[in-house]
mmCIF file of C-alpha atoms and ligand atoms in Angstrom:
data_model
loop_
_atom_site.group_PDB
_atom_site.id
_atom_site.type_symbol
_atom_site.label_atom_id
_atom_site.label_comp_id
_atom_site.label_asym_id
_atom_site.label_seq_id
_atom_site.Cartn_x
_atom_site.Cartn_y
_atom_site.Cartn_z
ATOM 1 C CA MET A 249 -3.933 -7.353 -13.674
ATOM 2 C CA LYS A 250 -1.549 -4.469 -13.315
ATOM 3 C CA ALA A 251 -0.953 -3.214 -9.758
ATOM 4 C CA ALA A 252 1.580 -1.215 -7.741
ATOM 5 C CA VAL A 253 3.371 -3.248 -5.064
ATOM 6 C CA LEU A 254 5.273 -1.961 -2.027
ATOM 7 C CA TYR A 255 7.975 -4.555 -1.278
ATOM 8 C CA GLU A 256 9.691 -2.499 1.431
ATOM 9 C CA ALA A 257 9.568 0.974 2.938
ATOM 10 C CA PHE A 258 11.823 3.670 1.433
ATOM 11 C CA LYS A 259 11.733 1.898 -1.975
ATOM 12 C CA PRO A 260 9.576 2.959 -4.938
ATOM 13 C CA LEU A 261 6.409 1.023 -5.714
ATOM 14 C CA VAL A 262 6.858 -1.674 -8.370
ATOM 15 C CA VAL A 263 4.184 -1.639 -11.074
ATOM 16 C CA GLU A 264 3.770 -5.196 -12.340
ATOM 17 C CA ASP A 265 1.292 -7.914 -13.295
ATOM 18 C CA LEU A 266 -0.259 -9.805 -10.386
ATOM 19 C CA GLU A 267 -2.719 -12.670 -10.199
ATOM 20 C CA LEU A 268 -5.980 -11.896 -8.468
ATOM 21 C CA GLU A 269 -8.098 -14.845 -7.321
ATOM 22 C CA ARG A 270 -11.846 -14.824 -7.801
ATOM 23 C CA PRO A 271 -13.979 -13.634 -4.870
ATOM 24 C CA LYS A 272 -14.683 -16.149 -2.111
ATOM 25 C CA GLU A 273 -17.658 -16.167 0.248
ATOM 26 C CA HIS A 274 -19.016 -12.671 0.960
ATOM 27 C CA GLU A 275 -16.416 -11.089 -1.335
ATOM 28 C CA VAL A 276 -16.822 -9.087 -4.517
ATOM 29 C CA LEU A 277 -14.616 -8.406 -7.546
ATOM 30 C CA VAL A 278 -14.602 -4.717 -8.472
ATOM 31 C CA LYS A 279 -13.195 -3.206 -11.687
ATOM 32 C CA LEU A 280 -11.674 0.012 -10.408
ATOM 33 C CA THR A 281 -12.122 3.261 -12.274
ATOM 34 C CA ALA A 282 -9.871 5.473 -10.171
ATOM 35 C CA SER A 283 -7.986 5.633 -6.901
ATOM 36 C CA GLY A 284 -7.010 8.708 -4.912
ATOM 37 C CA VAL A 285 -3.429 9.124 -3.678
ATOM 38 C CA CYS A 286 -3.645 9.781 0.075
ATOM 39 C CA HIS A 287 -0.955 10.636 2.597
ATOM 40 C CA SER A 288 -1.980 7.579 4.658
ATOM 41 C CA ASP A 289 -0.497 5.373 1.888
ATOM 42 C CA LEU A 290 2.654 7.513 1.878
ATOM 43 C CA HIS A 291 3.097 6.953 5.651
ATOM 44 C CA TYR A 292 3.679 3.225 4.927
ATOM 45 C CA MET A 293 6.022 3.964 2.018
ATOM 46 C CA LYS A 294 8.080 6.243 4.277
ATOM 47 C CA GLY A 295 8.237 3.763 7.151
ATOM 48 C CA ASP A 296 6.141 5.884 9.541
ATOM 49 C CA ARG A 297 3.880 2.895 10.082
ATOM 50 C CA GLU A 298 4.377 -0.866 9.700
ATOM 51 C CA HIS A 299 2.340 -3.257 7.586
ATOM 52 C CA PRO A 300 2.817 -6.848 6.378
ATOM 53 C CA MET A 301 4.670 -6.694 3.034
ATOM 54 C CA PRO A 302 4.672 -6.953 0.109
ATOM 55 C CA VAL A 303 1.393 -5.063 -0.101
ATOM 56 C CA VAL A 304 -0.764 -3.317 -2.682
ATOM 57 C CA LEU A 305 -1.669 -0.029 -0.998
ATOM 58 C CA GLY A 306 -4.553 2.297 -1.943
ATOM 59 C CA HIS A 307 -7.766 2.833 0.026
ATOM 60 C CA GLU A 308 -9.666 5.586 -1.813
ATOM 61 C CA GLY A 309 -11.371 3.989 -4.798
ATOM 62 C CA ALA A 310 -14.518 3.593 -6.846
ATOM 63 C CA GLY A 311 -15.558 1.266 -9.636
ATOM 64 C CA ILE A 312 -18.090 -1.218 -10.942
ATOM 65 C CA VAL A 313 -18.919 -4.622 -9.483
ATOM 66 C CA GLU A 314 -17.779 -7.284 -11.946
ATOM 67 C CA GLU A 315 -18.465 -10.519 -10.088
ATOM 68 C CA ILE A 316 -19.932 -11.521 -6.732
ATOM 69 C CA GLY A 317 -18.811 -14.422 -4.564
ATOM 70 C CA PRO A 318 -21.099 -16.958 -2.844
ATOM 71 C CA GLY A 319 -23.495 -15.519 -0.274
ATOM 72 C CA VAL A 320 -23.278 -11.904 -1.447
ATOM 73 C CA THR A 321 -26.670 -10.160 -1.236
ATOM 74 C CA TYR A 322 -25.794 -6.429 -1.034
ATOM 75 C CA ALA A 323 -24.532 -5.957 -4.610
ATOM 76 C CA GLN A 324 -24.933 -7.245 -8.162
ATOM 77 C CA PRO A 325 -22.588 -7.122 -11.172
ATOM 78 C CA GLY A 326 -22.917 -3.698 -12.773
ATOM 79 C CA ASP A 327 -23.494 -1.804 -9.514
ATOM 80 C CA HIS A 328 -21.478 1.399 -9.142
ATOM 81 C CA VAL A 329 -19.632 1.445 -5.841
ATOM 82 C CA VAL A 330 -17.298 3.459 -3.649
ATOM 83 C CA LEU A 331 -15.034 1.356 -1.448
ATOM 84 C CA SER A 332 -14.954 1.975 2.289
ATOM 85 C CA PHE A 333 -11.636 1.400 4.067
ATOM 86 C CA VAL A 334 -13.614 0.362 7.128
ATOM 87 C CA PRO A 335 -16.052 -2.497 6.442
ATOM 88 C CA THR A 336 -19.277 -2.190 8.386
ATOM 89 C CA CYS A 337 -20.619 -5.557 9.538
ATOM 90 C CA GLY A 338 -23.855 -4.097 10.942
ATOM 91 C CA LYS A 339 -23.762 -6.574 13.839
ATOM 92 C CA CYS A 340 -20.911 -5.670 16.210
ATOM 93 C CA SER A 341 -21.534 -3.501 19.266
ATOM 94 C CA TYR A 342 -20.093 -0.444 17.475
ATOM 95 C CA CYS A 343 -22.241 -0.825 14.359
ATOM 96 C CA VAL A 344 -25.473 -1.354 16.287
ATOM 97 C CA LYS A 345 -24.805 1.783 18.326
ATOM 98 C CA GLY A 346 -24.199 3.927 15.244
ATOM 99 C CA ARG A 347 -20.374 4.019 15.456
ATOM 100 C CA GLN A 348 -19.826 2.214 12.143
ATOM 101 C CA ASN A 349 -16.412 3.823 11.537
ATOM 102 C CA LEU A 350 -15.183 1.802 14.538
ATOM 103 C CA CYS A 351 -16.614 -1.549 13.314
ATOM 104 C CA GLU A 352 -14.876 -4.627 14.726
ATOM 105 C CA ALA A 353 -14.467 -6.034 11.219
ATOM 106 C CA ARG A 354 -11.643 -3.597 10.386
ATOM 107 C CA TYR A 355 -9.370 -5.490 12.804
ATOM 108 C CA GLY A 356 -9.827 -8.777 10.946
ATOM 109 C CA LEU A 357 -8.293 -7.284 7.804
ATOM 110 C CA ARG A 358 -4.661 -6.554 8.632
ATOM 111 C CA GLY A 359 -2.928 -7.481 5.382
ATOM 112 C CA ASN A 360 -5.416 -10.221 4.540
ATOM 113 C CA MET A 361 -9.037 -10.853 3.731
ATOM 114 C CA GLN A 362 -11.411 -11.767 6.560
ATOM 115 C CA ASP A 363 -10.563 -15.496 6.358
ATOM 116 C CA GLY A 364 -6.873 -14.716 6.966
ATOM 117 C CA THR A 365 -5.725 -15.458 3.396
ATOM 118 C CA THR A 366 -4.910 -13.221 0.419
ATOM 119 C CA ARG A 367 -6.374 -13.129 -3.092
ATOM 120 C CA LEU A 368 -3.309 -11.364 -4.508
ATOM 121 C CA ARG A 369 -0.147 -13.164 -5.587
ATOM 122 C CA LYS A 370 2.890 -12.893 -7.822
ATOM 123 C CA GLY A 371 3.806 -16.425 -8.872
ATOM 124 C CA SER A 372 4.148 -18.324 -5.595
ATOM 125 C CA GLN A 373 4.515 -15.168 -3.455
ATOM 126 C CA GLU A 374 1.491 -13.954 -1.512
ATOM 127 C CA ILE A 375 0.869 -10.208 -1.733
ATOM 128 C CA HIS A 376 -0.994 -8.523 1.111
ATOM 129 C CA HIS A 377 -4.141 -6.443 0.928
ATOM 130 C CA PHE A 378 -4.490 -2.993 2.486
ATOM 131 C CA ASN A 379 -7.620 -2.350 4.574
ATOM 132 C CA GLY A 380 -9.262 -5.110 2.537
ATOM 133 C CA LEU A 381 -9.186 -2.802 -0.523
ATOM 134 C CA SER A 382 -5.793 -2.367 -2.289
ATOM 135 C CA THR A 383 -7.052 0.162 -4.813
ATOM 136 C CA PHE A 384 -3.669 0.610 -6.553
ATOM 137 C CA GLY A 385 -4.588 -2.104 -9.051
ATOM 138 C CA GLU A 386 -6.921 -2.396 -12.006
ATOM 139 C CA TYR A 387 -9.186 -4.769 -10.041
ATOM 140 C CA ALA A 388 -9.786 -5.500 -6.365
ATOM 141 C CA VAL A 389 -11.413 -8.324 -4.444
ATOM 142 C CA VAL A 390 -13.016 -6.746 -1.379
ATOM 143 C CA PRO A 391 -15.384 -7.787 1.431
ATOM 144 C CA GLU A 392 -19.062 -7.255 0.630
ATOM 145 C CA ASP A 393 -19.221 -5.129 3.799
ATOM 146 C CA SER A 394 -16.704 -2.660 2.304
ATOM 147 C CA LEU A 395 -18.995 -1.733 -0.606
ATOM 148 C CA VAL A 396 -21.101 1.396 -0.727
ATOM 149 C CA LYS A 397 -23.551 1.441 -3.639
ATOM 150 C CA ILE A 398 -23.886 4.852 -5.276
ATOM 151 C CA ARG A 399 -26.033 6.587 -7.899
ATOM 152 C CA GLU A 400 -25.050 5.767 -11.475
ATOM 153 C CA ASP A 401 -24.989 9.317 -12.806
ATOM 154 C CA ALA A 402 -22.078 10.250 -10.502
ATOM 155 C CA PRO A 403 -18.716 10.334 -12.352
ATOM 156 C CA LEU A 404 -16.769 7.327 -11.035
ATOM 157 C CA ASP A 405 -13.336 8.925 -11.364
ATOM 158 C CA ARG A 406 -14.317 11.926 -9.213
ATOM 159 C CA VAL A 407 -16.277 10.059 -6.561
ATOM 160 C CA ALA A 408 -13.295 7.834 -5.822
ATOM 161 C CA LEU A 409 -12.348 10.653 -3.419
ATOM 162 C CA ILE A 410 -15.519 9.896 -1.466
ATOM 163 C CA GLY A 411 -13.664 6.755 -0.308
ATOM 164 C CA CYS A 412 -11.392 8.588 2.137
ATOM 165 C CA GLY A 413 -10.424 12.264 1.939
ATOM 166 C CA VAL A 414 -13.903 13.753 1.650
ATOM 167 C CA PRO A 415 -15.789 11.823 4.374
ATOM 168 C CA THR A 416 -12.750 12.135 6.647
ATOM 169 C CA GLY A 417 -12.416 15.901 6.280
ATOM 170 C CA VAL A 418 -16.088 16.850 6.064
ATOM 171 C CA GLY A 419 -17.015 14.243 8.699
ATOM 172 C CA ALA A 420 -14.389 15.541 11.141
ATOM 173 C CA VAL A 421 -16.301 18.825 11.146
ATOM 174 C CA ILE A 422 -19.900 17.616 10.937
ATOM 175 C CA ASN A 423 -19.782 14.303 12.846
ATOM 176 C CA THR A 424 -16.725 14.386 15.107
ATOM 177 C CA ALA A 425 -16.555 18.006 16.278
ATOM 178 C CA LYS A 426 -20.180 18.915 15.398
ATOM 179 C CA VAL A 427 -19.136 22.475 14.529
ATOM 180 C CA ARG A 428 -21.896 24.999 15.180
ATOM 181 C CA PRO A 429 -22.884 27.835 12.830
ATOM 182 C CA GLY A 430 -20.993 31.063 13.470
ATOM 183 C CA SER A 431 -17.927 29.269 14.898
ATOM 184 C CA SER A 432 -14.286 30.046 14.257
ATOM 185 C CA VAL A 433 -12.293 27.131 12.859
ATOM 186 C CA VAL A 434 -8.540 26.665 12.364
ATOM 187 C CA VAL A 435 -7.392 24.017 9.867
ATOM 188 C CA ILE A 436 -3.688 23.152 10.155
ATOM 189 C CA GLY A 437 -2.593 21.374 6.968
ATOM 190 C CA THR A 438 -4.708 22.207 3.926
ATOM 191 C CA GLY A 439 -3.826 19.171 1.793
ATOM 192 C CA GLY A 440 -6.240 16.633 0.319
ATOM 193 C CA VAL A 441 -8.006 15.970 3.623
ATOM 194 C CA GLY A 442 -7.578 19.466 5.125
ATOM 195 C CA LEU A 443 -9.349 21.065 2.148
ATOM 196 C CA ASN A 444 -12.309 18.866 3.002
ATOM 197 C CA VAL A 445 -12.201 20.100 6.578
ATOM 198 C CA VAL A 446 -12.365 23.604 5.092
ATOM 199 C CA GLN A 447 -15.387 22.758 2.940
ATOM 200 C CA GLY A 448 -16.971 20.886 5.868
ATOM 201 C CA ALA A 449 -16.664 24.076 7.910
ATOM 202 C CA VAL A 450 -18.405 25.990 5.108
ATOM 203 C CA LEU A 451 -21.259 23.438 5.129
ATOM 204 C CA ALA A 452 -21.497 23.760 8.933
ATOM 205 C CA GLY A 453 -21.863 27.534 8.674
ATOM 206 C CA ALA A 454 -18.590 28.495 10.357
ATOM 207 C CA GLU A 455 -17.906 32.216 10.328
ATOM 208 C CA ALA A 456 -14.105 32.328 10.316
ATOM 209 C CA ILE A 457 -12.273 29.481 8.556
ATOM 210 C CA ILE A 458 -8.547 29.902 8.991
ATOM 211 C CA GLY A 459 -6.361 27.756 6.703
ATOM 212 C CA VAL A 460 -2.783 27.129 7.870
ATOM 213 C CA ASP A 461 -0.090 25.532 5.701
ATOM 214 C CA ILE A 462 3.577 25.930 4.813
ATOM 215 C CA HIS A 463 3.053 25.937 1.037
ATOM 216 C CA GLY A 464 1.620 29.045 -0.616
ATOM 217 C CA GLY A 465 -0.041 26.918 -3.313
ATOM 218 C CA LYS A 466 -1.935 24.920 -0.699
ATOM 219 C CA LEU A 467 -3.203 28.108 0.875
ATOM 220 C CA GLU A 468 -4.493 29.281 -2.517
ATOM 221 C CA HIS A 469 -6.481 26.038 -2.752
ATOM 222 C CA ALA A 470 -7.887 26.634 0.740
ATOM 223 C CA LEU A 471 -9.212 30.012 -0.374
ATOM 224 C CA GLN A 472 -10.987 28.338 -3.291
ATOM 225 C CA PHE A 473 -12.597 25.877 -0.857
ATOM 226 C CA GLY A 474 -13.979 28.610 1.385
ATOM 227 C CA ALA A 475 -11.223 29.603 3.815
ATOM 228 C CA THR A 476 -11.805 33.172 5.003
ATOM 229 C CA HIS A 477 -8.241 33.710 6.287
ATOM 230 C CA LEU A 478 -4.864 32.167 5.466
ATOM 231 C CA ILE A 479 -1.723 31.764 7.557
ATOM 232 C CA ASN A 480 1.609 30.647 6.140
ATOM 233 C CA ALA A 481 3.148 28.765 9.084
ATOM 234 C CA ALA A 482 6.576 28.908 7.427
ATOM 235 C CA THR A 483 6.729 32.692 7.677
ATOM 236 C CA GLU A 484 4.030 33.818 10.119
ATOM 237 C CA ASP A 485 3.288 33.326 13.824
ATOM 238 C CA VAL A 486 0.212 31.085 13.798
ATOM 239 C CA MET A 487 -0.984 31.858 17.340
ATOM 240 C CA GLU A 488 -0.594 35.610 16.964
ATOM 241 C CA LYS A 489 -2.439 35.638 13.649
ATOM 242 C CA VAL A 490 -5.296 33.504 15.015
ATOM 243 C CA ARG A 491 -5.487 35.914 17.961
ATOM 244 C CA ASP A 492 -5.787 38.874 15.567
ATOM 245 C CA ILE A 493 -8.371 37.214 13.337
ATOM 246 C CA THR A 494 -10.558 36.161 16.293
ATOM 247 C CA ARG A 495 -10.277 39.606 17.944
ATOM 248 C CA GLY A 496 -8.267 38.201 20.836
ATOM 249 C CA GLU A 497 -10.576 35.270 21.634
ATOM 250 C CA MET A 498 -8.834 32.400 19.798
ATOM 251 C CA ALA A 499 -10.778 29.726 17.908
ATOM 252 C CA ASP A 500 -13.721 27.512 18.826
ATOM 253 C CA TYR A 501 -12.285 24.557 16.915
ATOM 254 C CA ALA A 502 -8.886 23.521 15.561
ATOM 255 C CA PHE A 503 -8.185 20.571 13.266
ATOM 256 C CA GLU A 504 -4.751 19.012 12.846
ATOM 257 C CA VAL A 505 -4.584 17.441 9.378
ATOM 258 C CA ILE A 506 -0.886 16.654 8.947
ATOM 259 C CA GLY A 507 0.181 13.904 11.373
ATOM 260 C CA SER A 508 2.660 15.870 13.514
ATOM 261 C CA THR A 509 2.703 16.125 17.310
ATOM 262 C CA GLU A 510 4.066 19.676 17.027
ATOM 263 C CA ALA A 511 1.103 20.635 14.857
ATOM 264 C CA ILE A 512 -1.323 18.990 17.333
ATOM 265 C CA LYS A 513 0.112 21.184 20.091
ATOM 266 C CA GLN A 514 -0.050 24.202 17.827
ATOM 267 C CA ALA A 515 -3.692 23.398 17.011
ATOM 268 C CA MET A 516 -4.557 23.188 20.719
ATOM 269 C CA MET A 517 -2.829 26.493 21.415
ATOM 270 C CA THR A 518 -5.063 28.228 18.875
ATOM 271 C CA THR A 519 -8.265 27.230 20.734
ATOM 272 C CA LYS A 520 -10.111 29.380 23.243
ATOM 273 C CA ARG A 521 -11.350 28.253 26.668
ATOM 274 C CA GLY A 522 -13.897 25.488 26.052
ATOM 275 C CA GLY A 523 -12.504 25.013 22.531
ATOM 276 C CA THR A 524 -12.124 21.680 20.761
ATOM 277 C CA THR A 525 -9.088 20.256 18.954
ATOM 278 C CA VAL A 526 -9.579 17.348 16.575
ATOM 279 C CA VAL A 527 -6.598 15.201 15.544
ATOM 280 C CA VAL A 528 -7.192 13.937 12.008
ATOM 281 C CA GLY A 529 -3.555 13.444 10.926
ATOM 282 C CA VAL A 530 -1.907 10.062 11.457
ATOM 283 C CA THR A 531 1.299 10.442 13.499
ATOM 284 C CA PRO A 532 4.307 8.101 13.116
ATOM 285 C CA ALA A 533 4.082 4.911 15.210
ATOM 286 C CA GLY A 534 5.476 5.508 18.706
ATOM 287 C CA ALA A 535 5.033 9.295 18.629
ATOM 288 C CA GLU A 536 4.309 10.895 22.007
ATOM 289 C CA LEU A 537 2.390 14.049 22.784
ATOM 290 C CA THR A 538 3.191 16.139 25.857
ATOM 291 C CA ILE A 539 0.744 18.790 26.960
ATOM 292 C CA ASP A 540 0.187 20.852 30.063
ATOM 293 C CA PRO A 541 -3.028 19.396 31.600
ATOM 294 C CA ASP A 542 -3.843 22.886 32.880
ATOM 295 C CA PHE A 543 -4.681 23.741 29.327
ATOM 296 C CA LEU A 544 -7.392 21.041 29.218
ATOM 297 C CA HIS A 545 -8.595 22.085 32.663
ATOM 298 C CA LEU A 546 -10.354 25.057 31.091
ATOM 299 C CA ASP A 547 -13.003 22.854 29.462
ATOM 300 C CA ARG A 548 -10.886 22.295 26.384
ATOM 301 C CA VAL A 549 -11.465 19.053 24.484
ATOM 302 C CA LEU A 550 -8.882 17.001 22.578
ATOM 303 C CA MET A 551 -10.476 14.463 20.212
ATOM 304 C CA GLY A 552 -9.315 11.788 17.816
ATOM 305 C CA CYS A 553 -11.058 11.098 14.539
ATOM 306 C CA THR A 554 -11.025 8.109 12.263
ATOM 307 C CA TYR A 555 -12.804 8.277 8.911
ATOM 308 C CA GLY A 556 -14.639 11.456 9.929
ATOM 309 C CA SER A 557 -16.717 9.400 12.400
ATOM 310 C CA CYS A 558 -18.834 8.520 9.360
ATOM 311 C CA TYR A 559 -21.287 5.761 8.545
ATOM 312 C CA PRO A 560 -20.046 4.948 5.050
ATOM 313 C CA ARG A 561 -23.323 3.628 3.599
ATOM 314 C CA ALA A 562 -25.274 6.688 4.741
ATOM 315 C CA ASP A 563 -22.718 9.493 4.531
ATOM 316 C CA MET A 564 -21.031 8.635 1.223
ATOM 317 C CA PRO A 565 -24.226 8.679 -0.883
ATOM 318 C CA MET A 566 -25.181 11.931 0.921
ATOM 319 C CA LEU A 567 -21.831 13.523 0.040
ATOM 320 C CA ILE A 568 -22.255 12.431 -3.584
ATOM 321 C CA ASP A 569 -25.728 14.033 -3.639
ATOM 322 C CA LEU A 570 -24.166 17.259 -2.354
ATOM 323 C CA TYR A 571 -21.504 17.090 -5.090
ATOM 324 C CA MET A 572 -24.120 16.459 -7.794
ATOM 325 C CA ALA A 573 -26.100 19.434 -6.443
ATOM 326 C CA ARG A 574 -22.894 21.565 -6.656
ATOM 327 C CA ARG A 575 -22.798 22.050 -2.890
ATOM 328 C CA LEU A 576 -19.548 20.104 -2.438
ATOM 329 C CA LYS A 577 -16.348 20.486 -4.467
ATOM 330 C CA LEU A 578 -14.642 17.412 -5.892
ATOM 331 C CA ASP A 579 -13.424 18.518 -9.327
ATOM 332 C CA GLU A 580 -11.315 21.272 -7.764
ATOM 333 C CA LEU A 581 -9.667 18.755 -5.426
ATOM 334 C CA ILE A 582 -8.146 16.816 -8.293
ATOM 335 C CA SER A 583 -5.093 18.755 -9.377
ATOM 336 C CA ALA A 584 -3.448 15.897 -11.310
ATOM 337 C CA THR A 585 -4.389 12.580 -12.921
ATOM 338 C CA PHE A 586 -1.805 9.816 -13.404
ATOM 339 C CA LYS A 587 -1.616 6.387 -15.028
ATOM 340 C CA ILE A 588 -0.640 3.587 -12.659
ATOM 341 C CA ASP A 589 2.764 3.349 -14.403
ATOM 342 C CA ASP A 590 3.481 6.841 -13.055
ATOM 343 C CA ILE A 591 2.273 6.225 -9.493
ATOM 344 C CA ASN A 592 5.698 6.997 -7.983
ATOM 345 C CA THR A 593 5.579 10.444 -9.614
ATOM 346 C CA ALA A 594 2.142 10.932 -8.030
ATOM 347 C CA PHE A 595 3.590 10.168 -4.577
ATOM 348 C CA GLU A 596 6.566 12.478 -5.156
ATOM 349 C CA ALA A 597 4.138 15.266 -6.034
ATOM 350 C CA LEU A 598 2.177 14.583 -2.819
ATOM 351 C CA ASP A 599 5.364 14.499 -0.733
ATOM 352 C CA GLN A 600 6.581 17.773 -2.243
ATOM 353 C CA GLY A 601 3.247 19.475 -1.564
ATOM 354 C CA GLU A 602 2.596 20.060 -5.260
ATOM 355 C CA VAL A 603 -0.970 18.707 -5.468
ATOM 356 C CA ALA A 604 -4.260 19.085 -3.615
ATOM 357 C CA ARG A 605 -5.211 15.480 -4.417
ATOM 358 C CA SER A 606 -4.165 13.381 -7.371
ATOM 359 C CA ILE A 607 -5.879 10.325 -8.755
ATOM 360 C CA ILE A 608 -4.733 7.228 -10.577
ATOM 361 C CA ARG A 609 -7.163 6.560 -13.419
ATOM 362 C CA TYR A 610 -7.433 2.980 -14.748
HETATM 363 P P1 LIG B 213 -1.415 16.011 2.321
HETATM 364 O O1 LIG B 213 0.030 15.728 2.187
HETATM 365 O O2 LIG B 213 -2.248 16.200 1.119
HETATM 366 O O3 LIG B 213 -1.650 17.267 3.287
HETATM 367 C C1 LIG B 213 -0.850 17.591 4.388
HETATM 368 C C2 LIG B 213 -0.677 19.096 4.368
HETATM 369 O O4 LIG B 213 0.033 19.507 5.520
HETATM 370 C C3 LIG B 213 0.115 19.599 3.161
HETATM 371 O O5 LIG B 213 -0.625 20.590 2.502
HETATM 372 C C4 LIG B 213 1.398 20.136 3.775
HETATM 373 O O6 LIG B 213 1.919 21.231 3.043
HETATM 374 C C5 LIG B 213 0.901 20.559 5.144
HETATM 375 N N1 LIG B 213 1.945 20.684 6.165
HETATM 376 C C6 LIG B 213 3.014 19.872 6.378
HETATM 377 N N2 LIG B 213 3.720 20.327 7.449
HETATM 378 C C7 LIG B 213 3.071 21.417 7.914
HETATM 379 C C8 LIG B 213 3.292 22.297 9.017
HETATM 380 N N3 LIG B 213 4.313 22.142 9.856
HETATM 381 N N4 LIG B 213 2.419 23.310 9.216
HETATM 382 C C9 LIG B 213 1.342 23.497 8.395
HETATM 383 N N5 LIG B 213 1.094 22.674 7.336
HETATM 384 C C10 LIG B 213 1.950 21.657 7.103
HETATM 385 O O7 LIG B 213 -1.982 14.779 3.199
HETATM 386 P P2 LIG B 213 -3.516 14.297 3.326
HETATM 387 O O8 LIG B 213 -4.388 15.478 3.354
HETATM 388 O O9 LIG B 213 -3.739 13.186 2.358
HETATM 389 O O10 LIG B 213 -3.456 13.619 4.779
HETATM 390 C C11 LIG B 213 -3.233 14.437 5.935
HETATM 391 C C12 LIG B 213 -3.123 13.557 7.166
HETATM 392 O O11 LIG B 213 -4.398 12.980 7.450
HETATM 393 C C13 LIG B 213 -2.147 12.387 7.009
HETATM 394 O O12 LIG B 213 -1.456 12.179 8.230
HETATM 395 C C14 LIG B 213 -3.079 11.235 6.728
HETATM 396 O O13 LIG B 213 -2.505 9.984 7.050
HETATM 397 C C15 LIG B 213 -4.234 11.583 7.637
HETATM 398 C C16 LIG B 213 -5.523 10.900 7.322
HETATM 399 N N6 LIG B 213 -6.284 10.493 8.361
HETATM 400 C C17 LIG B 213 -7.455 9.864 8.150
HETATM 401 C C18 LIG B 213 -8.269 9.491 9.349
HETATM 402 O O14 LIG B 213 -9.171 8.656 9.245
HETATM 403 N N7 LIG B 213 -7.973 10.071 10.503
HETATM 404 C C19 LIG B 213 -7.929 9.613 6.869
HETATM 405 C C20 LIG B 213 -7.164 10.065 5.812
HETATM 406 C C21 LIG B 213 -5.948 10.697 6.021
HETATM 407 ZN ZN1 LIG B 214 -6.808 8.191 3.065
#
């Protein structure tokens, strides 16, 4: 099958033919329909984070089950699925307490499948998996626990985005911060995930939704997704504008959706006493954040957020229902569609801030 391989950071992906072994115990072969292009993949390409290489990246995908390995009971060939970049085993202490996004099983998947081996190779060279998914290929062998079955009338190319950006952004608002109706919300970074924070805030009934970005085009998107106010951080003073918009009070909630310590500080500074800041962005490995603890003293909360604190098998079908009922925007998120041969162009467009989200369609 054709896939995009990252051999080393700072080098383009190589699109080539790889061998993919058949699924082993509790694994499933999925024919992918589409994969979203997320900034988390770009972090590895730019050396912000380390990963065993070579690797097939990609963690936001959907497709159809083609073959099941021994012992698989959750899915059958023909099932439509979204892939979850956190498998949920249902048995660990996190899963049983309803914190499925923190499932132990995700730690058994660093570069390999759960048995410590890979299904991907190029001749004699082993190629690593990414989060057990590797959606930048025409097919993927994934753990059974990473599958989320979905309704068959949902368009598989669109709902690929339900694999990462949408549950992360919407979930950060609904599950992590639990934004209350009437709140004021600042969203710093209105890219693929940030736009979903914006639409999550709409769903939660926020009153003021303030989109902050450095690209005018991104801010236009934010307006389309329900932002009530826009701030261009490249030309405007973010704190002063938030102060004006909130009539001097500052915001109830701020979300950092870039992956920058400076932006995390900026997000915190836009919150009022008792306000909550949620860090969604992934910062470079080794980054350090310095804050004045006095700021937290006033009942402020600083929270992390992985995968929108979601339970994939419950929240993803729910988000798809909302999309099908026209209560959640997916079509508008996809500003470009690429073939896998052009995947490096897709990443350049993401890096340059030219797209909301792009997808690779197989
Ligand atoms: P993106 O590149 O689509 O969006 C980032 C946005 O930030 C762009 O619109 C930029 O223009 C904007 N931006 C950059 N610098 C600034 C600045 N100084 N001030 C204001 N805006 C700025 O990326 P994305 O939406 O795919 O991902 C965003 C982050 O979220 C990234 O770090 C990614 O790794 C992380 C992420 N986290 C999770 C999770 O589980 N926590 C899941 C998915 C993605
Ligand atoms: Zn992602």
